[in-house]
PDB file of C-alpha atoms in Angstrom:
ATOM      1  CA  MET A1270      -0.332   9.154 -27.525  1.00 73.00           C
ATOM      2  CA  LYS A1271       2.090   8.377 -24.729  1.00 84.00           C
ATOM      3  CA  THR A1272       3.259   4.802 -24.303  1.00 92.00           C
ATOM      4  CA  ILE A1273       3.060   3.323 -20.813  1.00 94.00           C
ATOM      5  CA  GLU A1274       5.067   0.200 -20.007  1.00 97.00           C
ATOM      6  CA  ILE A1275       5.131  -1.606 -16.659  1.00 98.00           C
ATOM      7  CA  LYS A1276       7.710  -4.308 -16.075  1.00 97.00           C
ATOM      8  CA  ASN A1277       9.594  -6.165 -13.375  1.00 97.00           C
ATOM      9  CA  ALA A1278      12.454  -3.991 -12.168  1.00 98.00           C
ATOM     10  CA  ILE A1279      15.998  -5.348 -12.318  1.00 97.00           C
ATOM     11  CA  PRO A1280      19.172  -4.184 -10.518  1.00 97.00           C
ATOM     12  CA  LYS A1281      20.168  -1.821 -13.333  1.00 97.00           C
ATOM     13  CA  ASP A1282      16.924   0.099 -12.694  1.00 98.00           C
ATOM     14  CA  LEU A1283      18.169   1.153  -9.235  1.00 98.00           C
ATOM     15  CA  GLU A1284      19.163   4.698 -10.229  1.00 97.00           C
ATOM     16  CA  SER A1285      15.814   5.276 -11.940  1.00 98.00           C
ATOM     17  CA  ILE A1286      13.898   3.963  -8.920  1.00 98.00           C
ATOM     18  CA  LEU A1287      15.834   6.210  -6.533  1.00 96.00           C
ATOM     19  CA  LYS A1288      15.043   9.185  -8.758  1.00 96.00           C
ATOM     20  CA  ILE A1289      11.334   8.332  -8.712  1.00 97.00           C
ATOM     21  CA  GLU A1290      11.372   7.889  -4.922  1.00 96.00           C
ATOM     22  CA  LYS A1291      13.059  11.246  -4.332  1.00 93.00           C
ATOM     23  CA  ALA A1292      10.614  13.033  -6.622  1.00 94.00           C
ATOM     24  CA  ALA A1293       7.561  11.286  -5.158  1.00 93.00           C
ATOM     25  CA  TRP A1294       8.482  11.975  -1.513  1.00 88.00           C
ATOM     26  CA  PRO A1295      10.462  15.245  -1.467  1.00 77.00           C
ATOM     27  CA  GLU A1296       9.776  15.823   2.234  1.00 73.00           C
ATOM     28  CA  GLY A1297      11.467  12.549   3.173  1.00 66.00           C
ATOM     29  CA  ASP A1298       8.614  11.135   5.224  1.00 64.00           C
ATOM     30  CA  GLY A1299       8.983   7.900   7.178  1.00 69.00           C
ATOM     31  CA  MET A1300       7.949   5.571   4.368  1.00 70.00           C
ATOM     32  CA  VAL A1301      10.730   6.710   2.035  1.00 84.00           C
ATOM     33  CA  ALA A1302      13.230   3.988   1.121  1.00 92.00           C
ATOM     34  CA  ASP A1303      16.930   4.579   0.667  1.00 94.00           C
ATOM     35  CA  GLU A1304      19.363   2.917  -1.721  1.00 96.00           C
ATOM     36  CA  GLU A1305      20.166   0.015   0.587  1.00 97.00           C
ATOM     37  CA  LYS A1306      16.502  -0.879   0.986  1.00 97.00           C
ATOM     38  CA  PHE A1307      15.881  -0.790  -2.737  1.00 97.00           C
ATOM     39  CA  ILE A1308      18.912  -2.994  -3.368  1.00 97.00           C
ATOM     40  CA  THR A1309      17.450  -5.681  -1.100  1.00 97.00           C
ATOM     41  CA  ARG A1310      14.020  -5.337  -2.713  1.00 97.00           C
ATOM     42  CA  LEU A1311      15.498  -5.655  -6.197  1.00 98.00           C
ATOM     43  CA  SER A1312      17.515  -8.701  -5.158  1.00 96.00           C
ATOM     44  CA  ASN A1313      14.216 -10.399  -4.313  1.00 96.00           C
ATOM     45  CA  SER A1314      12.437  -9.165  -7.485  1.00 97.00           C
ATOM     46  CA  LEU A1315       9.853  -7.243  -5.459  1.00 98.00           C
ATOM     47  CA  ILE A1316       9.596  -4.029  -7.500  1.00 98.00           C
ATOM     48  CA  LYS A1317       7.751  -3.135 -10.681  1.00 98.00           C
ATOM     49  CA  ILE A1318       8.619   0.024 -12.562  1.00 98.00           C
ATOM     50  CA  ALA A1319       6.458   2.103 -14.905  1.00 98.00           C
ATOM     51  CA  LEU A1320       7.907   3.891 -17.927  1.00 97.00           C
ATOM     52  CA  ILE A1321       6.159   6.597 -19.935  1.00 96.00           C
ATOM     53  CA  ASP A1322       7.722   6.982 -23.359  1.00 95.00           C
ATOM     54  CA  ASN A1323      10.702   5.075 -21.918  1.00 95.00           C
ATOM     55  CA  GLU A1324      11.158   7.587 -19.075  1.00 96.00           C
ATOM     56  CA  PRO A1325      10.950   6.206 -15.497  1.00 97.00           C
ATOM     57  CA  ALA A1326       7.691   7.489 -14.028  1.00 98.00           C
ATOM     58  CA  GLY A1327       6.600   5.321 -11.105  1.00 98.00           C
ATOM     59  CA  ALA A1328       7.349   2.205  -9.077  1.00 98.00           C
ATOM     60  CA  ILE A1329       5.553  -0.169  -6.730  1.00 98.00           C
ATOM     61  CA  THR A1330       6.955  -2.593  -4.147  1.00 98.00           C
ATOM     62  CA  PHE A1331       5.217  -5.697  -2.831  1.00 98.00           C
ATOM     63  CA  GLN A1332       6.049  -8.785  -0.790  1.00 98.00           C
ATOM     64  CA  GLN A1333       4.604 -12.112   0.282  1.00 98.00           C
ATOM     65  CA  PRO A1334       4.460 -11.511   4.052  1.00 98.00           C
ATOM     66  CA  ASN A1335       5.557 -14.212   6.455  1.00 98.00           C
ATOM     67  CA  TRP A1336       3.298 -12.859   9.207  1.00 98.00           C
ATOM     68  CA  THR A1337      -0.124 -13.683   7.748  1.00 98.00           C
ATOM     69  CA  SER A1338      -1.895 -16.005   5.301  1.00 98.00           C
ATOM     70  CA  SER A1339      -4.773 -16.064   2.852  1.00 97.00           C
ATOM     71  CA  GLU A1340      -6.840 -17.896   5.470  1.00 97.00           C
ATOM     72  CA  ILE A1341      -6.332 -15.116   8.002  1.00 98.00           C
ATOM     73  CA  ILE A1342      -7.145 -12.442   5.427  1.00 98.00           C
ATOM     74  CA  GLN A1343     -10.365 -14.273   4.597  1.00 97.00           C
ATOM     75  CA  ASP A1344     -11.240 -14.514   8.304  1.00 98.00           C
ATOM     76  CA  ILE A1345     -10.730 -10.759   8.764  1.00 98.00           C
ATOM     77  CA  HIS A1346     -12.878 -10.093   5.717  1.00 97.00           C
ATOM     78  CA  LYS A1347     -15.664 -12.298   7.078  1.00 97.00           C
ATOM     79  CA  GLU A1348     -15.539 -10.537  10.438  1.00 98.00           C
ATOM     80  CA  PHE A1349     -15.799  -7.173   8.704  1.00 97.00           C
ATOM     81  CA  GLN A1350     -18.764  -8.316   6.612  1.00 96.00           C
ATOM     82  CA  GLN A1351     -20.544  -9.395   9.781  1.00 97.00           C
ATOM     83  CA  SER A1352     -19.860  -6.057  11.457  1.00 95.00           C
ATOM     84  CA  SER A1353     -21.865  -2.879  10.966  1.00 88.00           C
ATOM     85  CA  LYS A1354     -18.793  -0.662  11.284  1.00 96.00           C
ATOM     86  CA  LEU A1355     -15.041  -0.500  10.808  1.00 98.00           C
ATOM     87  CA  LEU A1356     -13.111  -2.990  12.913  1.00 98.00           C
ATOM     88  CA  ASN A1357     -11.135  -1.808  15.925  1.00 98.00           C
ATOM     89  CA  TRP A1358      -7.452  -1.936  14.971  1.00 98.00           C
ATOM     90  CA  HIS A1359      -6.143  -2.883  18.404  1.00 98.00           C
ATOM     91  CA  GLU A1360      -8.574  -5.786  18.589  1.00 98.00           C
ATOM     92  CA  VAL A1361      -8.080  -7.036  15.030  1.00 98.00           C
ATOM     93  CA  SER A1362      -4.273  -6.747  15.149  1.00 98.00           C
ATOM     94  CA  GLU A1363      -4.169  -8.653  18.456  1.00 98.00           C
ATOM     95  CA  LYS A1364      -6.629 -11.320  17.354  1.00 98.00           C
ATOM     96  CA  TYR A1365      -4.923 -12.026  14.024  1.00 98.00           C
ATOM     97  CA  ASN A1366      -1.343 -11.229  15.100  1.00 98.00           C
ATOM     98  CA  LEU A1367      -0.876  -8.452  12.545  1.00 98.00           C
ATOM     99  CA  PRO A1368       2.126  -6.093  12.758  1.00 98.00           C
ATOM    100  CA  LYS A1369       1.130  -2.904  14.588  1.00 98.00           C
ATOM    101  CA  ASP A1370       2.685  -0.586  11.990  1.00 98.00           C
ATOM    102  CA  TRP A1371       4.185  -0.446   8.508  1.00 97.00           C
ATOM    103  CA  TYR A1372       7.749  -0.686   9.813  1.00 97.00           C
ATOM    104  CA  LYS A1373       7.159  -4.014  11.556  1.00 98.00           C
ATOM    105  CA  ALA A1374       5.182  -5.261   8.553  1.00 98.00           C
ATOM    106  CA  THR A1375       8.093  -4.599   6.199  1.00 97.00           C
ATOM    107  CA  ASP A1376      11.211  -5.175   8.305  1.00 97.00           C
ATOM    108  CA  ASP A1377      11.649  -1.381   8.359  1.00 96.00           C
ATOM    109  CA  GLY A1378      11.332  -1.347   4.580  1.00 96.00           C
ATOM    110  CA  TYR A1379      14.069  -3.898   3.883  1.00 97.00           C
ATOM    111  CA  LEU A1380      11.652  -6.862   3.520  1.00 98.00           C
ATOM    112  CA  ASN A1381      14.411  -9.389   4.235  1.00 96.00           C
ATOM    113  CA  GLY A1382      12.835 -10.411   7.524  1.00 97.00           C
ATOM    114  CA  THR A1383       9.212 -10.302   6.367  1.00 98.00           C
ATOM    115  CA  HIS A1384       9.144 -11.663   2.791  1.00 98.00           C
ATOM    116  CA  ASN A1385       8.476 -15.348   2.191  1.00 98.00           C
ATOM    117  CA  PRO A1386       8.318 -16.232  -1.536  1.00 96.00           C
ATOM    118  CA  LYS A1387       6.429 -19.424  -0.690  1.00 96.00           C
ATOM    119  CA  ASN A1388       3.591 -17.695   1.125  1.00 96.00           C
ATOM    120  CA  ASP A1389       0.077 -17.708  -0.342  1.00 96.00           C
ATOM    121  CA  CYS A1390      -0.783 -14.014   0.046  1.00 98.00           C
ATOM    122  CA  GLY A1391       0.630 -10.630  -0.852  1.00 98.00           C
ATOM    123  CA  PHE A1392       1.284  -7.272   0.818  1.00 98.00           C
ATOM    124  CA  LEU A1393       1.459  -3.965  -1.061  1.00 98.00           C
ATOM    125  CA  VAL A1394       4.443  -2.192   0.486  1.00 97.00           C
ATOM    126  CA  GLY A1395       4.318   1.168  -1.261  1.00 95.00           C
ATOM    127  CA  VAL A1396       3.934   3.032  -4.529  1.00 96.00           C
ATOM    128  CA  GLY A1397       5.467   6.263  -5.772  1.00 95.00           C
ATOM    129  CA  VAL A1398       4.992   8.363  -8.888  1.00 97.00           C
ATOM    130  CA  ASP A1399       7.110  11.254 -10.133  1.00 96.00           C
ATOM    131  CA  PRO A1400       4.843  14.345  -9.794  1.00 95.00           C
ATOM    132  CA  LYS A1401       5.385  15.342 -13.412  1.00 94.00           C
ATOM    133  CA  PHE A1402       3.607  12.130 -14.445  1.00 95.00           C
ATOM    134  CA  GLN A1403       0.708  12.427 -12.019  1.00 91.00           C
ATOM    135  CA  GLY A1404      -2.819  12.741 -13.356  1.00 90.00           C
ATOM    136  CA  GLN A1405      -2.401   9.840 -15.778  1.00 91.00           C
ATOM    137  CA  GLY A1406      -3.789   7.095 -13.536  1.00 93.00           C
ATOM    138  CA  LEU A1407      -0.341   5.629 -13.012  1.00 96.00           C
ATOM    139  CA  VAL A1408      -0.893   4.575  -9.384  1.00 96.00           C
ATOM    140  CA  ASN A1409      -3.996   2.624 -10.396  1.00 96.00           C
ATOM    141  CA  LYS A1410      -2.124   1.048 -13.301  1.00 97.00           C
ATOM    142  CA  LEU A1411       0.762  -0.023 -11.054  1.00 98.00           C
ATOM    143  CA  ILE A1412      -1.575  -1.531  -8.454  1.00 97.00           C
ATOM    144  CA  SER A1413      -3.683  -3.277 -11.110  1.00 97.00           C
ATOM    145  CA  TYR A1414      -0.616  -4.706 -12.855  1.00 97.00           C
ATOM    146  CA  THR A1415       0.808  -5.998  -9.569  1.00 98.00           C
ATOM    147  CA  LEU A1416      -2.485  -7.613  -8.551  1.00 97.00           C
ATOM    148  CA  LYS A1417      -2.771  -9.374 -11.917  1.00 96.00           C
ATOM    149  CA  ASP A1418       0.816 -10.590 -11.688  1.00 96.00           C
ATOM    150  CA  LEU A1419       0.282 -11.971  -8.180  1.00 96.00           C
ATOM    151  CA  LYS A1420      -2.946 -13.640  -9.290  1.00 96.00           C
ATOM    152  CA  SER A1421      -1.085 -15.317 -12.160  1.00 96.00           C
ATOM    153  CA  GLN A1422       1.134 -16.883  -9.479  1.00 94.00           C
ATOM    154  CA  GLY A1423      -1.894 -18.294  -7.668  1.00 95.00           C
ATOM    155  CA  ILE A1424      -2.044 -15.553  -5.024  1.00 96.00           C
ATOM    156  CA  ASN A1425      -5.639 -14.412  -4.560  1.00 93.00           C
ATOM    157  CA  HIS A1426      -5.571 -12.541  -1.250  1.00 97.00           C
ATOM    158  CA  ILE A1427      -3.682  -9.284  -0.751  1.00 98.00           C
ATOM    159  CA  ILE A1428      -3.325  -7.022   2.267  1.00 98.00           C
ATOM    160  CA  GLY A1429      -2.065  -3.465   2.545  1.00 98.00           C
ATOM    161  CA  TYR A1430      -1.560  -0.648   5.064  1.00 98.00           C
ATOM    162  CA  GLY A1431      -2.858   2.295   3.039  1.00 97.00           C
ATOM    163  CA  ARG A1432      -2.390   6.052   3.561  1.00 97.00           C
ATOM    164  CA  LEU A1433      -4.916   8.849   4.199  1.00 98.00           C
ATOM    165  CA  PRO A1434      -2.970  11.795   2.720  1.00 96.00           C
ATOM    166  CA  GLN A1435      -5.885  14.232   2.726  1.00 98.00           C
ATOM    167  CA  LEU A1436      -6.637  13.784   6.435  1.00 98.00           C
ATOM    168  CA  SER A1437      -4.319  16.662   7.417  1.00 98.00           C
ATOM    169  CA  GLN A1438      -6.334  19.022   5.225  1.00 97.00           C
ATOM    170  CA  HIS A1439      -9.237  18.676   7.654  1.00 97.00           C
ATOM    171  CA  HIS A1440      -7.619  17.927  11.032  1.00 98.00           C
ATOM    172  CA  VAL A1441      -4.477  18.749  12.978  1.00 97.00           C
ATOM    173  CA  THR A1442      -4.587  15.976  15.576  1.00 97.00           C
ATOM    174  CA  PRO A1443      -7.587  13.820  14.623  1.00 98.00           C
ATOM    175  CA  SER A1444      -9.084  11.239  16.920  1.00 98.00           C
ATOM    176  CA  ILE A1445      -9.674   7.655  15.799  1.00 98.00           C
ATOM    177  CA  SER A1446     -13.350   8.410  15.225  1.00 98.00           C
ATOM    178  CA  GLU A1447     -12.491  11.470  13.113  1.00 98.00           C
ATOM    179  CA  ALA A1448     -10.041   9.416  11.031  1.00 98.00           C
ATOM    180  CA  GLU A1449     -12.685   6.734  10.576  1.00 98.00           C
ATOM    181  CA  GLN A1450     -15.267   9.275   9.452  1.00 98.00           C
ATOM    182  CA  HIS A1451     -12.709  10.720   7.033  1.00 98.00           C
ATOM    183  CA  LEU A1452     -12.093   7.282   5.525  1.00 98.00           C
ATOM    184  CA  LEU A1453     -15.816   6.582   5.229  1.00 98.00           C
ATOM    185  CA  THR A1454     -16.727   9.922   3.632  1.00 98.00           C
ATOM    186  CA  GLN A1455     -17.355   9.212  -0.046  1.00 97.00           C
ATOM    187  CA  LYS A1456     -16.405  11.263  -3.051  1.00 97.00           C
ATOM    188  CA  PRO A1457     -19.643  12.738  -4.450  1.00 96.00           C
ATOM    189  CA  GLY A1458     -21.203  10.550  -7.126  1.00 96.00           C
ATOM    190  CA  THR A1459     -19.068   7.503  -6.251  1.00 96.00           C
ATOM    191  CA  ASN A1460     -18.874   4.608  -3.799  1.00 95.00           C
ATOM    192  CA  PHE A1461     -15.226   5.384  -3.096  1.00 97.00           C
ATOM    193  CA  SER A1462     -13.568   7.327  -0.274  1.00 98.00           C
ATOM    194  CA  ASN A1463     -13.105  11.032  -0.739  1.00 98.00           C
ATOM    195  CA  ASP A1464      -9.432  10.546   0.217  1.00 98.00           C
ATOM    196  CA  TYR A1465      -7.470   9.581  -2.871  1.00 96.00           C
ATOM    197  CA  GLY A1466      -5.117   7.426  -0.799  1.00 97.00           C
ATOM    198  CA  ALA A1467      -7.984   5.083   0.046  1.00 98.00           C
ATOM    199  CA  ARG A1468      -9.626   5.529  -3.342  1.00 97.00           C
ATOM    200  CA  PHE A1469      -6.620   4.042  -5.165  1.00 95.00           C
ATOM    201  CA  HIS A1470      -7.102   0.787  -3.289  1.00 97.00           C
ATOM    202  CA  GLN A1471     -10.891   0.756  -3.415  1.00 97.00           C
ATOM    203  CA  PHE A1472     -10.895   1.425  -7.163  1.00 96.00           C
ATOM    204  CA  ASN A1473      -8.834  -1.734  -7.599  1.00 96.00           C
ATOM    205  CA  GLY A1474     -11.211  -3.845  -5.500  1.00 97.00           C
ATOM    206  CA  ALA A1475      -9.949  -3.436  -1.935  1.00 98.00           C
ATOM    207  CA  VAL A1476     -12.184  -3.243   1.110  1.00 97.00           C
ATOM    208  CA  SER A1477     -11.154  -0.783   3.841  1.00 98.00           C
ATOM    209  CA  VAL A1478     -11.801  -2.559   7.132  1.00 98.00           C
ATOM    210  CA  SER A1479      -9.966  -0.696   9.911  1.00 98.00           C
ATOM    211  CA  VAL A1480      -8.214   2.600  10.643  1.00 98.00           C
ATOM    212  CA  ILE A1481      -4.638   2.186  11.886  1.00 98.00           C
ATOM    213  CA  PRO A1482      -3.188   4.834  14.256  1.00 98.00           C
ATOM    214  CA  ASN A1483       0.558   5.506  14.241  1.00 98.00           C
ATOM    215  CA  VAL A1484       1.007   3.273  11.220  1.00 97.00           C
ATOM    216  CA  MET A1485       3.970   5.278   9.903  1.00 95.00           C
ATOM    217  CA  ASP A1486       5.682   8.655  10.092  1.00 94.00           C
ATOM    218  CA  ASP A1487       3.381  10.400   7.623  1.00 94.00           C
ATOM    219  CA  PRO A1488       2.436  14.038   8.400  1.00 94.00           C
ATOM    220  CA  GLU A1489      -0.018  14.251   5.486  1.00 94.00           C
ATOM    221  CA  SER A1490      -1.983  11.355   6.974  1.00 97.00           C
ATOM    222  CA  CYS A1491      -1.493  12.558  10.574  1.00 97.00           C
ATOM    223  CA  ASP A1492       0.300   9.203  11.002  1.00 97.00           C
ATOM    224  CA  TYR A1493      -2.957   7.333  10.354  1.00 98.00           C
ATOM    225  CA  GLY A1494      -3.545   4.619   7.781  1.00 98.00           C
ATOM    226  CA  PHE A1495      -6.063   1.905   7.088  1.00 98.00           C
ATOM    227  CA  LEU A1496      -6.152  -1.841   6.578  1.00 98.00           C
ATOM    228  CA  ALA A1497      -7.006  -2.751   2.981  1.00 98.00           C
ATOM    229  CA  LEU A1498      -7.988  -6.291   1.957  1.00 98.00           C
ATOM    230  CA  TYR A1499      -8.142  -7.616  -1.597  1.00 97.00           C
ATOM    231  CA  LYS A1500      -9.611 -10.791  -3.011  1.00 93.00           C
ATOM    232  CA  ILE A1501      -8.587 -11.085  -6.660  1.00 86.00           C
TER     233      ILE A1501
END
C-alpha cells in the first residue's frame, strides 16, 4: 500500500513544488505560478505538499485574504440560501467588494498584497497534482487537510474561486446561463456537479453560489469559474 503524507512545505521543497506545477499545468495556463511566486508563498508558509512514498505528488496554496471576512462570507451564504438560483456575480462582487478575478484576489499569484495572517477567514488559491499520481483522490486529500489545518487555527469560513475544466468539452464560447447550467448539472447518482472542478470543492463541503466570468486565463474552463463558500 502506498504511503501518502501531507505536510507544510518549507523553502527546501521549492524544486519539488516547481516540478509538480510544471507537470500539473503543462500548457502554462494563466493560473500557473513561477519560481518567484512560489518563493513568496513559501516565505509566508502558505503551501502544503503531498508526498506518495516520499515522492512529491501534489501541492496546495492558500491565504487569509485581506479583502473579505468571515462575516461577509456568512452574509453571502445567507443571501444564497434565500435565493432560488445562483447569485449574479456582478451584483454579489459589487455588493460585498469581492475581487473581480483570481489575479486581483491573489495579488497576481504572489499573495504579498492580499494575505493577512491575522484575518479570520481563508482563501484556497490553487491546487496541482502530478498527472502520474492522479486517480488517487489526492486533490480531495489536499483540500481536506488544508481545511482541517485552518479550522485548528480558529478559521471556520473559507472562500475560493474554483475552476470548471470540463466546460470546454461542451461549449466553445458559453454564455453565463450555459456556464451556470453546466455547474448545476449533477453527476448521475450524486448531489455533486458533473464537472470535477466543482465536485472537488462540493465533496469537501463547499457550496457553489455564483458563476464568475473571466475569472482567469483558463481555456479548459472557457475562462469561467465559480464562487465556492465553506463553513467548517
